[in-house]
CSV table of C-alpha atoms in Angstrom, one decimal:
chain,number,residue,atom,x,y,z
A,1,MET,CA,80.0,139.0,81.1
A,2,ASN,CA,83.2,137.9,79.4
A,3,ARG,CA,86.7,138.3,80.7
A,4,VAL,CA,87.5,141.4,78.6
A,5,THR,CA,84.3,143.2,79.6
A,6,SER,CA,85.0,142.4,83.3
A,7,LYS,CA,88.5,143.8,83.0
A,8,TRP,CA,87.3,147.1,81.5
A,9,TRP,CA,84.6,147.4,84.2
A,10,ARG,CA,87.2,146.8,86.9
A,11,GLU,CA,89.6,149.4,85.5
A,12,GLY,CA,86.8,151.9,85.1
A,13,ALA,CA,85.8,151.4,88.8
A,14,VAL,CA,89.4,151.9,90.0
A,15,THR,CA,90.0,155.0,87.9
A,16,ALA,CA,86.7,156.6,89.0
A,17,THR,CA,87.4,155.9,92.6
A,18,ALA,CA,90.9,157.4,92.4
A,19,PHE,CA,89.4,160.5,90.6
A,20,VAL,CA,86.8,161.0,93.4
A,21,LEU,CA,89.5,160.7,96.1
A,22,CYS,CA,91.6,163.3,94.3
A,23,LEU,CA,88.7,165.7,94.2
A,24,LEU,CA,88.0,165.1,97.9
A,25,GLY,CA,91.6,165.8,98.7
A,26,GLY,CA,91.2,169.2,96.9
A,27,VAL,CA,88.4,170.1,99.2
A,28,VAL,CA,90.8,170.8,102.1
A,29,GLN,CA,92.7,174.0,101.5
A,30,VAL,CA,96.1,175.0,102.8
A,31,ASP,CA,94.5,177.2,105.5
A,32,ASP,CA,92.5,174.1,106.6
A,33,THR,CA,89.2,175.5,105.3
A,34,LEU,CA,86.8,173.4,103.2
A,35,THR,CA,85.7,174.6,99.8
A,36,ALA,CA,84.5,173.2,96.5
A,37,PRO,CA,87.3,171.5,94.5
A,38,PRO,CA,89.2,174.2,92.6
A,39,ALA,CA,90.2,173.9,89.0
A,40,ALA,CA,93.7,172.8,90.1
A,41,ALA,CA,92.2,169.8,91.8
A,42,TYR,CA,90.5,168.7,88.6
A,43,VAL,CA,93.8,169.2,86.7
A,44,ILE,CA,95.7,166.9,89.2
A,45,ALA,CA,92.9,164.4,89.2
A,46,VAL,CA,92.7,164.2,85.4
A,47,VAL,CA,96.4,164.0,84.9
A,48,SER,CA,97.2,161.5,87.6
A,49,CYS,CA,94.2,159.3,86.9
A,50,ALA,CA,94.7,159.2,83.1
A,51,VAL,CA,97.8,157.0,83.5
A,52,LEU,CA,96.2,154.4,85.8
A,53,PRO,CA,95.0,152.1,82.9
A,54,LEU,CA,98.6,151.9,81.8
A,55,ARG,CA,100.0,150.6,85.1
A,56,HIS,CA,99.8,147.0,84.0
A,57,ARG,CA,101.8,147.5,80.8
A,58,ALA,CA,104.3,150.1,82.2
A,59,PRO,CA,104.0,150.1,86.0
A,60,LEU,CA,107.2,152.1,86.6
A,61,ALA,CA,106.2,154.8,84.2
A,62,ALA,CA,102.8,155.1,85.7
A,63,LEU,CA,104.3,155.3,89.2
A,64,ALA,CA,106.6,158.1,88.1
A,65,ALA,CA,103.8,160.0,86.4
A,66,THR,CA,101.5,159.9,89.5
A,67,THR,CA,104.4,160.8,91.8
A,68,ALA,CA,105.2,163.8,89.6
A,69,SER,CA,101.5,164.8,89.8
A,70,GLY,CA,101.8,164.7,93.6
A,71,VAL,CA,104.8,167.0,93.5
A,72,LEU,CA,102.7,169.6,91.5
A,73,VAL,CA,100.0,169.7,94.2
A,74,ALA,CA,101.7,172.2,96.5
A,75,PRO,CA,102.8,174.6,93.8
A,76,LEU,CA,99.2,174.7,92.5
A,77,GLY,CA,98.1,175.9,95.9
A,78,LEU,CA,96.5,172.6,97.1
A,79,LEU,CA,97.2,170.7,100.3
A,80,LEU,CA,99.2,167.5,99.7
A,81,SER,CA,97.4,164.8,101.5
A,82,PRO,CA,97.0,161.0,101.1
A,83,LEU,CA,93.6,161.5,99.4
A,84,ILE,CA,94.9,163.7,96.6
A,85,VAL,CA,97.8,161.3,95.9
A,86,ALA,CA,95.6,158.2,95.8
A,87,PRO,CA,96.7,157.4,92.2
A,88,ALA,CA,100.3,157.3,93.4
A,89,LEU,CA,99.2,154.7,96.0
A,90,ILE,CA,97.5,152.6,93.4
A,91,THR,CA,100.5,152.6,91.1
A,92,ALA,CA,102.9,151.9,94.0
A,93,TYR,CA,100.8,148.8,94.7
A,94,SER,CA,100.8,147.7,91.1
A,95,TYR,CA,104.6,148.1,90.7
A,96,ALA,CA,105.3,146.1,93.9
A,97,LEU,CA,103.0,143.4,92.5
A,98,THR,CA,104.7,143.2,89.1
A,99,ALA,CA,108.3,144.3,89.6
A,100,ARG,CA,111.0,141.8,88.4
A,101,THR,CA,112.9,141.8,91.7
A,102,GLU,CA,112.1,142.8,95.3
A,103,ARG,CA,115.0,145.2,95.3
A,104,ARG,CA,113.5,147.2,92.4
A,105,ALA,CA,110.1,147.3,94.0
A,106,ALA,CA,111.5,148.5,97.3
A,107,GLY,CA,113.6,151.1,95.7
A,108,ALA,CA,110.8,152.6,93.6
A,109,VAL,CA,108.2,152.6,96.4
A,110,LEU,CA,110.7,154.1,98.8
A,111,GLY,CA,111.7,156.7,96.3
A,112,THR,CA,108.0,157.7,95.8
A,113,SER,CA,107.6,158.0,99.6
A,114,VAL,CA,110.6,160.2,100.0
A,115,VAL,CA,109.6,162.5,97.1
A,116,LEU,CA,106.1,162.9,98.5
A,117,LEU,CA,107.5,163.5,101.9
A,118,VAL,CA,109.7,166.3,100.6
A,119,ALA,CA,106.9,167.8,98.5
A,120,SER,CA,104.6,167.9,101.6
A,121,THR,CA,107.1,169.7,103.8
A,122,PRO,CA,106.3,173.4,104.2
A,123,LEU,CA,109.1,175.6,102.8
A,124,PHE,CA,108.5,178.5,105.2
A,125,GLY,CA,107.4,178.7,108.8
A,126,GLY,CA,107.4,176.1,111.5
A,127,VAL,CA,106.0,172.6,111.3
A,128,SER,CA,103.0,172.0,113.5
A,129,TRP,CA,101.9,168.6,114.8
A,130,GLN,CA,99.1,168.6,112.2
A,131,ASP,CA,101.7,169.2,109.4
A,132,ALA,CA,103.9,166.4,110.9
A,133,SER,CA,100.9,164.0,111.0
A,134,ARG,CA,100.0,164.8,107.4
A,135,MET,CA,103.6,164.5,106.2
A,136,GLY,CA,103.9,161.2,108.0
A,137,SER,CA,100.7,159.8,106.4
A,138,VAL,CA,101.7,161.0,102.9
A,139,ALA,CA,105.1,159.2,103.3
A,140,ALA,CA,103.6,156.1,105.0
A,141,PHE,CA,100.7,155.3,102.6
A,142,PRO,CA,102.9,154.5,99.6
A,143,LEU,CA,105.0,152.2,101.7
A,144,MET,CA,101.9,150.5,103.0
A,145,ALA,CA,100.6,150.1,99.4
A,146,GLY,CA,104.0,148.6,98.4
A,147,VAL,CA,104.0,146.2,101.3
A,148,LEU,CA,100.5,145.1,100.4
A,149,GLY,CA,101.4,144.6,96.7
A,150,HIS,CA,104.5,142.5,97.8
A,151,SER,CA,102.3,140.3,100.1
A,152,VAL,CA,99.8,139.7,97.3
A,153,ARG,CA,102.6,138.9,94.9
A,154,ASN,CA,104.1,136.3,97.4
A,155,ARG,CA,100.6,134.9,98.0
A,156,ARG,CA,100.0,134.4,94.3
A,157,ALA,CA,103.4,132.8,93.8
A,158,TYR,CA,102.7,130.4,96.7
A,159,LEU,CA,99.4,129.4,95.2
A,160,ALA,CA,101.0,129.0,91.8
A,161,ALA,CA,103.7,126.7,93.3
A,162,VAL,CA,101.0,124.7,95.2
A,163,GLU,CA,99.0,124.2,92.0
A,164,GLU,CA,102.2,123.2,90.1
A,165,ARG,CA,103.1,120.7,92.7
A,166,ALA,CA,99.6,119.3,92.6
A,167,ARG,CA,99.7,119.1,88.8
A,168,ARG,CA,103.0,117.3,88.9
A,169,ALA,CA,101.8,115.0,91.6
A,170,GLU,CA,98.7,114.2,89.5
A,171,GLU,CA,100.9,113.5,86.5
A,172,SER,CA,103.1,111.3,88.6
A,173,ARG,CA,100.1,109.4,89.9
A,174,ASP,CA,98.8,109.0,86.3
A,175,GLY,CA,102.2,107.8,85.1
A,176,GLU,CA,102.5,105.4,88.0
A,177,ALA,CA,99.1,104.0,87.3
A,178,ARG,CA,99.8,103.6,83.6
A,179,ARG,CA,103.1,101.9,84.5
A,180,ARG,CA,101.4,99.4,86.8
A,181,VAL,CA,98.7,98.7,84.3
A,182,ALA,CA,101.4,98.0,81.7
A,183,GLU,CA,103.2,95.7,84.1
A,184,GLU,CA,100.0,93.9,84.9
A,185,ARG,CA,99.2,93.4,81.3
A,186,VAL,CA,102.7,91.9,80.7
A,187,ARG,CA,102.3,89.6,83.7
A,188,ILE,CA,98.9,88.4,82.5
A,189,ALA,CA,100.2,87.9,79.0
A,190,ARG,CA,103.2,86.0,80.2
A,191,GLU,CA,101.1,83.6,82.4
A,192,LEU,CA,98.6,82.9,79.6
A,193,HIS,CA,101.3,82.5,77.0
A,194,ASP,CA,103.1,79.9,79.1
A,195,LEU,CA,99.9,78.1,79.9
A,196,VAL,CA,98.3,78.1,76.4
A,197,ALA,CA,101.5,77.4,74.6
A,198,HIS,CA,102.3,74.4,76.8
A,199,GLN,CA,98.9,72.8,76.7
A,200,ILE,CA,98.2,73.5,73.1
A,201,THR,CA,101.5,72.0,72.1
A,202,LEU,CA,100.8,68.8,74.0
A,203,ALA,CA,97.3,68.6,72.6
A,204,ASN,CA,98.6,69.1,69.1
A,205,ALA,CA,101.2,66.4,69.5
A,206,GLN,CA,98.7,64.0,70.9
A,207,ALA,CA,96.2,64.8,68.2
A,208,THR,CA,98.9,64.2,65.5
A,209,VAL,CA,99.8,60.8,67.0
A,210,ALA,CA,96.1,59.9,67.1
A,211,ALA,CA,95.6,60.9,63.5
A,212,HIS,CA,98.7,59.0,62.4
A,213,LEU,CA,97.7,55.8,64.1
A,214,PHE,CA,94.0,56.0,63.5
A,215,ASP,CA,93.9,53.3,60.8
A,216,ILE,CA,96.8,51.0,61.7
A,217,ARG,CA,96.7,50.9,65.5
A,218,PRO,CA,93.2,51.7,66.9
A,219,GLU,CA,94.1,50.8,70.4
A,220,GLN,CA,97.0,53.2,70.5
A,221,THR,CA,94.7,55.8,68.9
A,222,ARG,CA,92.2,55.4,71.7
A,223,LYS,CA,95.0,55.8,74.2
A,224,SER,CA,96.2,59.0,72.5
A,225,LEU,CA,92.7,60.4,72.4
A,226,HIS,CA,92.3,59.6,76.1
A,227,GLU,CA,95.5,61.5,76.8
A,228,LEU,CA,94.3,64.4,74.7
A,229,VAL,CA,91.1,64.6,76.8
A,230,GLU,CA,93.3,64.6,80.0
A,231,THR,CA,95.5,67.3,78.6
A,232,THR,CA,92.6,69.6,77.7
A,233,GLY,CA,91.1,68.9,81.1
A,234,HIS,CA,94.4,69.9,82.8
A,235,ALA,CA,94.5,72.9,80.6
A,236,LEU,CA,91.1,74.1,81.8
A,237,ASP,CA,92.1,73.4,85.4
A,238,GLU,CA,95.4,75.3,85.1
A,239,LEU,CA,93.7,78.2,83.3
A,240,ARG,CA,91.2,78.6,86.2
A,241,SER,CA,94.2,78.4,88.6
A,242,THR,CA,96.1,81.0,86.7
A,243,VAL,CA,93.2,83.4,86.4
A,244,GLY,CA,92.7,83.0,90.2
A,245,LEU,CA,96.3,83.8,90.8
A,246,LEU,CA,96.1,86.9,88.6
A,247,ARG,CA,93.1,88.1,90.6
A,248,GLN,CA,95.0,88.0,93.9
A,249,SER,CA,96.2,91.6,93.5
A,250,GLY,CA,93.3,93.7,94.8
A,251,ASP,CA,90.7,90.9,94.9
A,252,THR,CA,89.9,88.8,97.9
A,253,ALA,CA,89.1,85.7,95.8
A,254,GLY,CA,92.1,83.4,95.8
A,255,PRO,CA,93.0,80.7,93.3
A,256,ALA,CA,91.2,77.4,93.6
A,257,GLU,CA,94.7,75.6,93.5
A,258,PRO,CA,98.1,76.8,94.6
A,259,ALA,CA,100.4,78.2,91.9
A,260,PRO,CA,102.5,75.6,90.2
A,261,GLY,CA,106.1,75.1,91.3
A,262,LEU,CA,109.0,72.6,91.1
A,263,SER,CA,107.0,70.2,93.3
A,264,ARG,CA,104.8,69.6,90.2
A,265,LEU,CA,107.8,69.0,88.0
A,266,PRO,CA,107.2,65.2,87.7
A,267,ALA,CA,103.6,65.7,86.5
A,268,LEU,CA,104.9,68.3,84.0
A,269,LEU,CA,107.5,65.9,82.6
A,270,ALA,CA,105.0,63.1,82.4
A,271,SER,CA,102.8,65.3,80.2
A,272,PHE,CA,105.6,65.8,77.8
A,273,ARG,CA,106.5,62.1,77.9
A,274,GLY,CA,102.9,61.4,77.0
A,275,ALA,CA,103.3,63.7,74.0
A,276,GLY,CA,106.3,61.7,72.8
A,277,LEU,CA,109.2,63.7,74.2
A,278,GLU,CA,111.7,61.7,76.3
A,279,VAL,CA,112.8,63.9,79.2
A,280,SER,CA,115.6,63.0,81.6
A,281,VAL,CA,116.1,64.8,84.9
A,282,GLU,CA,119.3,65.3,86.9
A,283,GLN,CA,119.7,67.1,90.2
A,284,GLU,CA,122.9,68.2,91.8
A,285,GLY,CA,123.0,69.3,95.4
A,286,THR,CA,120.3,69.3,98.0
A,287,ALA,CA,117.0,70.8,97.0
A,288,ARG,CA,115.6,73.7,99.2
A,289,PRO,CA,112.2,75.4,99.3
A,290,LEU,CA,111.9,78.4,97.0
A,291,ALA,CA,110.0,81.6,97.5
A,292,PRO,CA,106.5,81.3,95.9
A,293,GLY,CA,107.4,83.7,93.1
A,294,VAL,CA,110.7,82.1,92.3
A,295,ASP,CA,109.1,78.6,92.5
A,296,LEU,CA,106.5,79.6,89.9
A,297,THR,CA,109.3,81.2,87.7
A,298,ALA,CA,111.4,78.0,87.8
A,299,TYR,CA,108.4,75.9,86.9
A,300,ARG,CA,107.4,78.2,84.0
A,301,ILE,CA,110.9,78.3,82.6
A,302,VAL,CA,111.1,74.5,82.5
A,303,GLN,CA,107.7,74.4,81.0
A,304,GLU,CA,108.4,76.9,78.3
A,305,ALA,CA,111.8,75.5,77.4
A,306,LEU,CA,110.4,72.0,77.0
A,307,THR,CA,107.5,73.4,75.0
A,308,ASN,CA,110.0,75.0,72.6
A,309,VAL,CA,111.8,71.7,72.3
A,310,THR,CA,108.5,70.0,71.3
A,311,LYS,CA,107.6,72.7,68.8
A,312,HIS,CA,110.9,73.6,67.2
A,313,ALA,CA,113.8,71.3,68.0
A,314,ALA,CA,112.8,68.4,65.7
A,315,THR,CA,114.1,65.9,68.3
A,316,GLY,CA,112.5,63.4,70.7
A,317,THR,CA,114.8,63.9,73.7
A,318,ALA,CA,115.6,66.7,76.2
A,319,ARG,CA,117.5,67.0,79.5
A,320,VAL,CA,116.6,69.0,82.5
A,321,HIS,CA,119.4,69.7,85.1
A,322,LEU,CA,118.9,71.4,88.5
A,323,ALA,CA,122.0,72.5,90.4
A,324,TRP,CA,121.4,73.6,94.0
A,325,ASN,CA,124.0,75.9,95.4
A,326,ARG,CA,124.3,78.0,98.6
A,327,ASP,CA,122.6,81.1,97.2
A,328,ARG,CA,121.1,80.1,93.8
A,329,VAL,CA,119.6,77.3,91.8
A,330,THR,CA,120.7,76.8,88.2
A,331,ILE,CA,118.2,75.3,85.8
A,332,THR,CA,119.3,74.1,82.4
A,333,VAL,CA,117.2,72.6,79.7
A,334,ALA,CA,119.1,71.1,76.7
A,335,ASP,CA,118.3,69.2,73.6
A,336,ASP,CA,120.2,67.9,70.6
A,337,GLY,CA,117.8,69.1,67.9
A,338,GLU,CA,118.0,71.8,65.3
A,339,GLY,CA,116.8,74.7,67.5
A,340,PRO,CA,114.1,77.2,66.7
A,341,VAL,CA,113.5,77.7,63.0
A,342,ALA,CA,112.2,80.9,61.6
A,343,VAL,CA,109.0,80.3,59.6
A,344,PRO,CA,108.1,82.9,56.9
A,345,GLY,CA,105.1,84.9,57.7
A,346,ARG,CA,105.1,83.9,61.4
A,347,SER,CA,106.5,86.0,64.3
A,348,ALA,CA,109.3,84.7,66.4
A,349,GLY,CA,107.1,84.5,69.4
A,350,TYR,CA,107.5,85.6,73.0
A,351,GLY,CA,108.7,82.5,74.7
A,352,LEU,CA,112.4,83.4,75.2
A,353,ILE,CA,111.4,87.0,76.0
A,354,GLY,CA,108.9,85.9,78.6
A,355,MET,CA,111.4,83.5,80.2
A,356,ARG,CA,114.0,86.3,80.5
A,357,GLU,CA,111.4,88.7,81.9
A,358,ARG,CA,110.4,86.1,84.5
A,359,ALA,CA,114.0,85.4,85.6
A,360,THR,CA,114.8,89.1,85.8
A,361,ALA,CA,111.7,89.9,87.8
A,362,ALA,CA,112.6,87.1,90.3
A,363,GLY,CA,116.1,88.6,90.8
A,364,GLY,CA,117.9,86.1,88.5
A,365,GLN,CA,119.1,85.9,85.0
A,366,LEU,CA,118.6,83.7,81.9
A,367,SER,CA,120.6,82.9,78.8
A,368,ALA,CA,119.6,80.9,75.7
A,369,GLY,CA,121.3,79.9,72.5
A,370,ARG,CA,122.7,77.2,70.4
A,371,ARG,CA,125.3,74.9,71.8
A,372,PRO,CA,128.6,74.4,70.0
A,373,GLU,CA,128.1,70.7,69.9
A,374,GLY,CA,124.6,71.1,68.5
A,375,GLY,CA,121.2,71.6,69.9
A,376,PHE,CA,119.8,74.4,72.0
A,377,LEU,CA,120.4,75.3,75.7
A,378,VAL,CA,118.3,77.4,78.1
A,379,SER,CA,120.1,78.2,81.4
A,380,ALA,CA,118.6,80.2,84.2
A,381,GLU,CA,120.0,81.2,87.6
A,382,LEU,CA,117.4,82.0,90.3
A,383,PRO,CA,118.1,83.2,93.9
A,384,LEU,CA,117.6,81.0,96.9
A,385,PRO,CA,116.6,82.1,100.4
A,386,PRO,CA,119.5,82.1,102.9
A,387,ALA,CA,120.3,78.7,104.2
A,388,ARG,CA,119.4,78.0,107.8
A,389,SER,CA,122.0,77.2,110.4
A,390,GLY,CA,123.0,73.6,110.1
A,391,GLY,CA,121.1,73.3,106.8
A,392,ALA,CA,122.3,72.1,103.5
A,393,PRO,CA,124.7,74.3,101.6
């Protein structure tokens, strides 16, 4: 059974029930005798029940029509009771359920109750306790129907609000998951870029030297090839270490080796010297231990900056300067070459972007550009942990 058919069956059941209740209300006569429903009862039942299917589209009009039908009960010689005004109770419930404001719903339902109370009051003679009980029930039932409609309306609004909050929470969780996945992809790409760019650059430089010296200096060629083998071996080891580091978030397996840091700077500079780049190092101030993430960032910045010198600067020298201050370490890598050169058909790469992202993620900043006196300069400032009492500034 589809939704439309189910709706029609439901409306038919409600209308039929209200019609039967109206006829049962017409059984009780004014003199408290029971008789078959008179023609007037059928008229009231037909008129008041005919508007029930319209209560969803025009609830206020349906309420007014059923209330007016209730007012006609007494003039037609019938006893006004809650049964005969059952359609008015149904429309009072529907209007309280769909009214725009609570004030309108309360006013309309209260007005219906007052009108039916007045219509049920005997015009002549005294009012017995039976009359008072009947009048009270006639006036009270519309109010009860309105209160029930208001409660159902509040319940539906509460459930809708709960569903909306759940939907927004689910969207928020999905958005947060997508953001974390994107950040993780960037982190992995940054690690692999730094590793592959460095090792491939060294391997390319060593292979170029070997090819150049193959015929004229065999011994030097053999040495270059041996260094090439060492470089590729180091590349594999560092790749395993990097993959292990990236698996730490959510995986119990740790890296086979600790993440690289400034303590491995001499080995890094030696690898560049083996590829033909003369690198000098200067330190200013007293070195202090760095947080693991900052230490890795400092190492990768030096590595990527020297890799760019080897690839783009067209020079054989570079200078690395480390300045240790109270709250930060400043790392500069400078050369006297031509700087990065744009190659047609080749993208600019992500080296500088990756270095800036690393520095920002570590709480620092990085700048890079040509120097006025010539060459290229990369400068990064990274935070240091607070100095201990009595420690170095």
